[in-house]
Amino acid sequence: MDSFSSASSGSSSQFSTHDIMDQVKTQLAEAYAEQFLETVREKCFDKCITKPGSSLSGSESSCVCRCVDRYIEATGIISKALFSQR
């Protein structure tokens, strides 16, 4: 019996649907994290790295840290506002 046949009988259908939903949620979370990191990398790099080289200067490193912290804080504020409207 294939997984679709066995999943279509009784309570195992709910279990399979739950598993699928968990997998989709995990994939969405991973995609969101990847997009978040890409956006932070682009924005903070453009803002903070004036002369790309083999290492960061102290001021570039501080700028990147502050930029990432602000972006994380802003994303948190936006998320809270969105979820509080539900």
Tab-separated table of N, CA and C in Angstrom:
chain	number	residue	atom	x	y	z
A	1	MET	N	0.833	-1.187	0.000
A	1	MET	CA	0.000	0.000	0.000
A	1	MET	C	0.875	1.246	0.000
A	2	ASP	N	0.547	2.233	-0.803
A	2	ASP	CA	1.336	3.452	-0.785
A	2	ASP	C	0.889	4.354	0.363
A	3	SER	N	1.633	5.440	0.618
A	3	SER	CA	1.332	6.298	1.765
A	3	SER	C	-0.001	7.021	1.608
A	4	PHE	N	-0.422	7.290	0.386
A	4	PHE	CA	-1.710	7.958	0.180
A	4	PHE	C	-2.868	7.022	0.517
A	5	SER	N	-2.744	5.755	0.155
A	5	SER	CA	-3.805	4.786	0.433
A	5	SER	C	-3.957	4.586	1.927
A	6	SER	N	-2.848	4.421	2.623
A	6	SER	CA	-2.933	4.186	4.057
A	6	SER	C	-3.341	5.449	4.797
A	7	ALA	N	-3.025	6.608	4.284
A	7	ALA	CA	-3.356	7.862	4.947
A	7	ALA	C	-4.823	8.213	4.795
A	8	SER	N	-5.497	7.616	3.830
A	8	SER	CA	-6.878	7.999	3.580
A	8	SER	C	-7.875	7.255	4.457
A	9	SER	N	-7.409	6.381	5.331
A	9	SER	CA	-8.340	5.631	6.168
A	9	SER	C	-8.296	6.116	7.603
A	10	GLY	N	-9.448	6.491	8.149
A	10	GLY	CA	-9.621	6.802	9.554
A	10	GLY	C	-8.774	7.941	10.069
A	11	SER	N	-8.262	7.778	11.321
A	11	SER	CA	-7.553	8.851	12.006
A	11	SER	C	-6.155	9.067	11.451
A	12	SER	N	-5.606	8.107	10.728
A	12	SER	CA	-4.273	8.302	10.171
A	12	SER	C	-4.276	9.444	9.159
A	13	SER	N	-5.442	9.758	8.588
A	13	SER	CA	-5.561	10.876	7.661
A	13	SER	C	-5.242	12.189	8.367
A	14	GLN	N	-5.766	12.359	9.572
A	14	GLN	CA	-5.487	13.567	10.342
A	14	GLN	C	-4.020	13.634	10.714
A	15	PHE	N	-3.443	12.510	11.073
A	15	PHE	CA	-2.033	12.460	11.432
A	15	PHE	C	-1.169	12.859	10.237
A	16	SER	N	-1.479	12.353	9.077
A	16	SER	CA	-0.720	12.686	7.877
A	16	SER	C	-0.883	14.149	7.516
A	17	THR	N	-2.083	14.674	7.644
A	17	THR	CA	-2.312	16.092	7.365
A	17	THR	C	-1.516	16.948	8.338
A	18	HIS	N	-1.499	16.543	9.598
A	18	HIS	CA	-0.729	17.263	10.616
A	18	HIS	C	0.763	17.238	10.265
A	19	ASP	N	1.262	16.076	9.867
A	19	ASP	CA	2.667	15.955	9.480
A	19	ASP	C	2.998	16.852	8.292
A	20	ILE	N	2.103	16.867	7.318
A	20	ILE	CA	2.319	17.703	6.129
A	20	ILE	C	2.332	19.177	6.522
A	21	MET	N	1.396	19.576	7.378
A	21	MET	CA	1.342	20.971	7.827
A	21	MET	C	2.615	21.348	8.589
A	22	ASP	N	3.096	20.454	9.433
A	22	ASP	CA	4.344	20.712	10.158
A	22	ASP	C	5.515	20.874	9.196
A	23	GLN	N	5.545	20.042	8.177
A	23	GLN	CA	6.622	20.118	7.195
A	23	GLN	C	6.547	21.437	6.422
A	24	VAL	N	5.343	21.843	6.040
A	24	VAL	CA	5.174	23.112	5.322
A	24	VAL	C	5.584	24.277	6.218
A	25	LYS	N	5.183	24.236	7.489
A	25	LYS	CA	5.563	25.300	8.430
A	25	LYS	C	7.076	25.385	8.572
A	26	THR	N	7.727	24.233	8.653
A	26	THR	CA	9.187	24.195	8.764
A	26	THR	C	9.841	24.784	7.522
A	27	GLN	N	9.338	24.408	6.360
A	27	GLN	CA	9.902	24.931	5.115
A	27	GLN	C	9.675	26.431	5.000
A	28	LEU	N	8.509	26.909	5.412
A	28	LEU	CA	8.241	28.349	5.380
A	28	LEU	C	9.158	29.093	6.345
A	29	ALA	N	9.376	28.528	7.523
A	29	ALA	CA	10.271	29.161	8.497
A	29	ALA	C	11.695	29.228	7.954
A	30	GLU	N	12.129	28.165	7.311
A	30	GLU	CA	13.470	28.154	6.720
A	30	GLU	C	13.581	29.180	5.597
A	31	ALA	N	12.555	29.270	4.762
A	31	ALA	CA	12.566	30.242	3.670
A	31	ALA	C	12.553	31.662	4.223
A	32	TYR	N	11.774	31.898	5.280
A	32	TYR	CA	11.717	33.216	5.900
A	32	TYR	C	13.080	33.584	6.484
A	33	ALA	N	13.707	32.639	7.180
A	33	ALA	CA	15.020	32.895	7.769
A	33	ALA	C	16.051	33.196	6.687
A	34	GLU	N	16.005	32.448	5.606
A	34	GLU	CA	16.938	32.676	4.493
A	34	GLU	C	16.725	34.057	3.878
A	35	GLN	N	15.466	34.429	3.664
A	35	GLN	CA	15.150	35.745	3.099
A	35	GLN	C	15.572	36.855	4.053
A	36	PHE	N	15.334	36.655	5.343
A	36	PHE	CA	15.719	37.625	6.359
A	36	PHE	C	17.234	37.857	6.322
A	37	LEU	N	17.994	36.768	6.310
A	37	LEU	CA	19.455	36.887	6.292
A	37	LEU	C	19.948	37.556	5.013
A	38	GLU	N	19.347	37.218	3.892
A	38	GLU	CA	19.744	37.827	2.619
A	38	GLU	C	19.467	39.335	2.632
A	39	THR	N	18.319	39.729	3.141
A	39	THR	CA	17.968	41.147	3.201
A	39	THR	C	18.910	41.897	4.128
A	40	VAL	N	19.169	41.331	5.303
A	40	VAL	CA	20.088	41.963	6.256
A	40	VAL	C	21.482	42.069	5.645
A	41	ARG	N	21.903	40.991	5.018
A	41	ARG	CA	23.241	40.986	4.408
A	41	ARG	C	23.351	42.092	3.356
A	42	GLU	N	22.353	42.196	2.493
A	42	GLU	CA	22.395	43.219	1.449
A	42	GLU	C	22.357	44.628	2.033
A	43	LYS	N	21.391	44.886	2.902
A	43	LYS	CA	21.216	46.229	3.438
A	43	LYS	C	22.404	46.648	4.299
A	44	CYS	N	22.838	45.784	5.188
A	44	CYS	CA	23.930	46.140	6.094
A	44	CYS	C	25.270	46.211	5.361
A	45	PHE	N	25.455	45.345	4.404
A	45	PHE	CA	26.694	45.406	3.635
A	45	PHE	C	26.757	46.723	2.867
A	46	ASP	N	25.676	47.054	2.172
A	46	ASP	CA	25.657	48.299	1.399
A	46	ASP	C	25.867	49.524	2.285
A	47	LYS	N	25.302	49.481	3.474
A	47	LYS	CA	25.388	50.622	4.377
A	47	LYS	C	26.764	50.722	5.053
A	48	CYS	N	27.342	49.590	5.431
A	48	CYS	CA	28.498	49.604	6.332
A	48	CYS	C	29.857	49.332	5.694
A	49	ILE	N	29.881	48.623	4.606
A	49	ILE	CA	31.170	48.230	4.022
A	49	ILE	C	31.496	49.180	2.869
A	50	THR	N	32.404	50.075	3.133
A	50	THR	CA	32.743	51.084	2.125
A	50	THR	C	33.855	50.615	1.188
A	51	LYS	N	34.813	49.864	1.740
A	51	LYS	CA	35.900	49.345	0.919
A	51	LYS	C	36.059	47.852	1.203
A	52	PRO	N	35.406	46.993	0.406
A	52	PRO	CA	35.517	45.551	0.651
A	52	PRO	C	36.972	45.089	0.616
A	53	GLY	N	37.297	44.248	1.562
A	53	GLY	CA	38.643	43.703	1.644
A	53	GLY	C	38.609	42.337	2.289
A	54	SER	N	39.743	41.874	2.762
A	54	SER	CA	39.825	40.538	3.349
A	54	SER	C	39.338	40.499	4.793
A	55	SER	N	39.175	41.665	5.412
A	55	SER	CA	38.664	41.705	6.785
A	55	SER	C	37.905	43.009	7.008
A	56	LEU	N	37.131	43.035	8.100
A	56	LEU	CA	36.372	44.240	8.428
A	56	LEU	C	37.173	45.129	9.363
A	57	SER	N	37.052	46.423	9.163
A	57	SER	CA	37.647	47.356	10.119
A	57	SER	C	36.769	47.377	11.364
A	58	GLY	N	37.256	47.974	12.423
A	58	GLY	CA	36.476	48.071	13.653
A	58	GLY	C	35.188	48.833	13.448
A	59	SER	N	35.247	49.921	12.703
A	59	SER	CA	34.041	50.723	12.480
A	59	SER	C	33.048	49.981	11.588
A	60	GLU	N	33.547	49.232	10.598
A	60	GLU	CA	32.655	48.437	9.752
A	60	GLU	C	31.976	47.342	10.571
A	61	SER	N	32.736	46.689	11.414
A	61	SER	CA	32.193	45.627	12.258
A	61	SER	C	31.115	46.175	13.196
A	62	SER	N	31.381	47.313	13.818
A	62	SER	CA	30.395	47.947	14.707
A	62	SER	C	29.145	48.336	13.938
A	63	CYS	N	29.332	48.888	12.747
A	63	CYS	CA	28.209	49.302	11.916
A	63	CYS	C	27.340	48.101	11.548
A	64	VAL	N	27.972	47.005	11.158
A	64	VAL	CA	27.226	45.807	10.792
A	64	VAL	C	26.437	45.296	11.997
A	65	CYS	N	27.056	45.250	13.157
A	65	CYS	CA	26.372	44.778	14.367
A	65	CYS	C	25.162	45.654	14.692
A	66	ARG	N	25.339	46.965	14.645
A	66	ARG	CA	24.226	47.883	14.922
A	66	ARG	C	23.125	47.736	13.875
A	67	CYS	N	23.516	47.614	12.625
A	67	CYS	CA	22.555	47.480	11.528
A	67	CYS	C	21.718	46.211	11.703
A	68	VAL	N	22.366	45.101	11.970
A	68	VAL	CA	21.656	43.825	12.157
A	68	VAL	C	20.737	43.920	13.372
A	69	ASP	N	21.236	44.497	14.467
A	69	ASP	CA	20.405	44.647	15.670
A	69	ASP	C	19.160	45.481	15.383
A	70	ARG	N	19.333	46.576	14.664
A	70	ARG	CA	18.179	47.432	14.338
A	70	ARG	C	17.195	46.704	13.427
A	71	TYR	N	17.714	45.960	12.469
A	71	TYR	CA	16.843	45.234	11.550
A	71	TYR	C	16.057	44.153	12.287
A	72	ILE	N	16.713	43.446	13.195
A	72	ILE	CA	16.029	42.427	13.994
A	72	ILE	C	14.956	43.076	14.860
A	73	GLU	N	15.286	44.184	15.489
A	73	GLU	CA	14.318	44.891	16.329
A	73	GLU	C	13.120	45.360	15.504
A	74	ALA	N	13.380	45.946	14.340
A	74	ALA	CA	12.294	46.430	13.476
A	74	ALA	C	11.411	45.276	13.007
A	75	THR	N	12.022	44.166	12.645
A	75	THR	CA	11.256	43.004	12.209
A	75	THR	C	10.380	42.483	13.343
A	76	GLY	N	10.907	42.488	14.555
A	76	GLY	CA	10.124	42.066	15.715
A	76	GLY	C	8.929	42.969	15.960
A	77	ILE	N	9.134	44.264	15.849
A	77	ILE	CA	8.045	45.226	16.042
A	77	ILE	C	6.959	45.021	14.989
A	78	ILE	N	7.369	44.855	13.747
A	78	ILE	CA	6.410	44.642	12.665
A	78	ILE	C	5.650	43.335	12.873
A	79	SER	N	6.349	42.270	13.246
A	79	SER	CA	5.702	40.983	13.478
A	79	SER	C	4.678	41.073	14.600
A	80	LYS	N	5.043	41.727	15.697
A	80	LYS	CA	4.111	41.879	16.810
A	80	LYS	C	2.877	42.646	16.390
A	81	ALA	N	3.080	43.710	15.616
A	81	ALA	CA	1.937	44.509	15.154
A	81	ALA	C	1.040	43.686	14.245
A	82	LEU	N	1.609	42.917	13.359
A	82	LEU	CA	0.815	42.099	12.451
A	82	LEU	C	0.031	41.026	13.197
A	83	PHE	N	0.685	40.353	14.136
A	83	PHE	CA	0.029	39.259	14.833
A	83	PHE	C	-0.957	39.749	15.873
A	84	SER	N	-0.804	40.958	16.367
A	84	SER	CA	-1.759	41.473	17.353
A	84	SER	C	-3.064	41.894	16.700
A	85	GLN	N	-3.075	42.061	15.377
A	85	GLN	CA	-4.285	42.449	14.657
A	85	GLN	C	-5.205	41.268	14.413
A	86	ARG	N	-4.742	40.079	14.631
A	86	ARG	CA	-5.551	38.867	14.354
A	86	ARG	C	-6.535	38.601	15.435
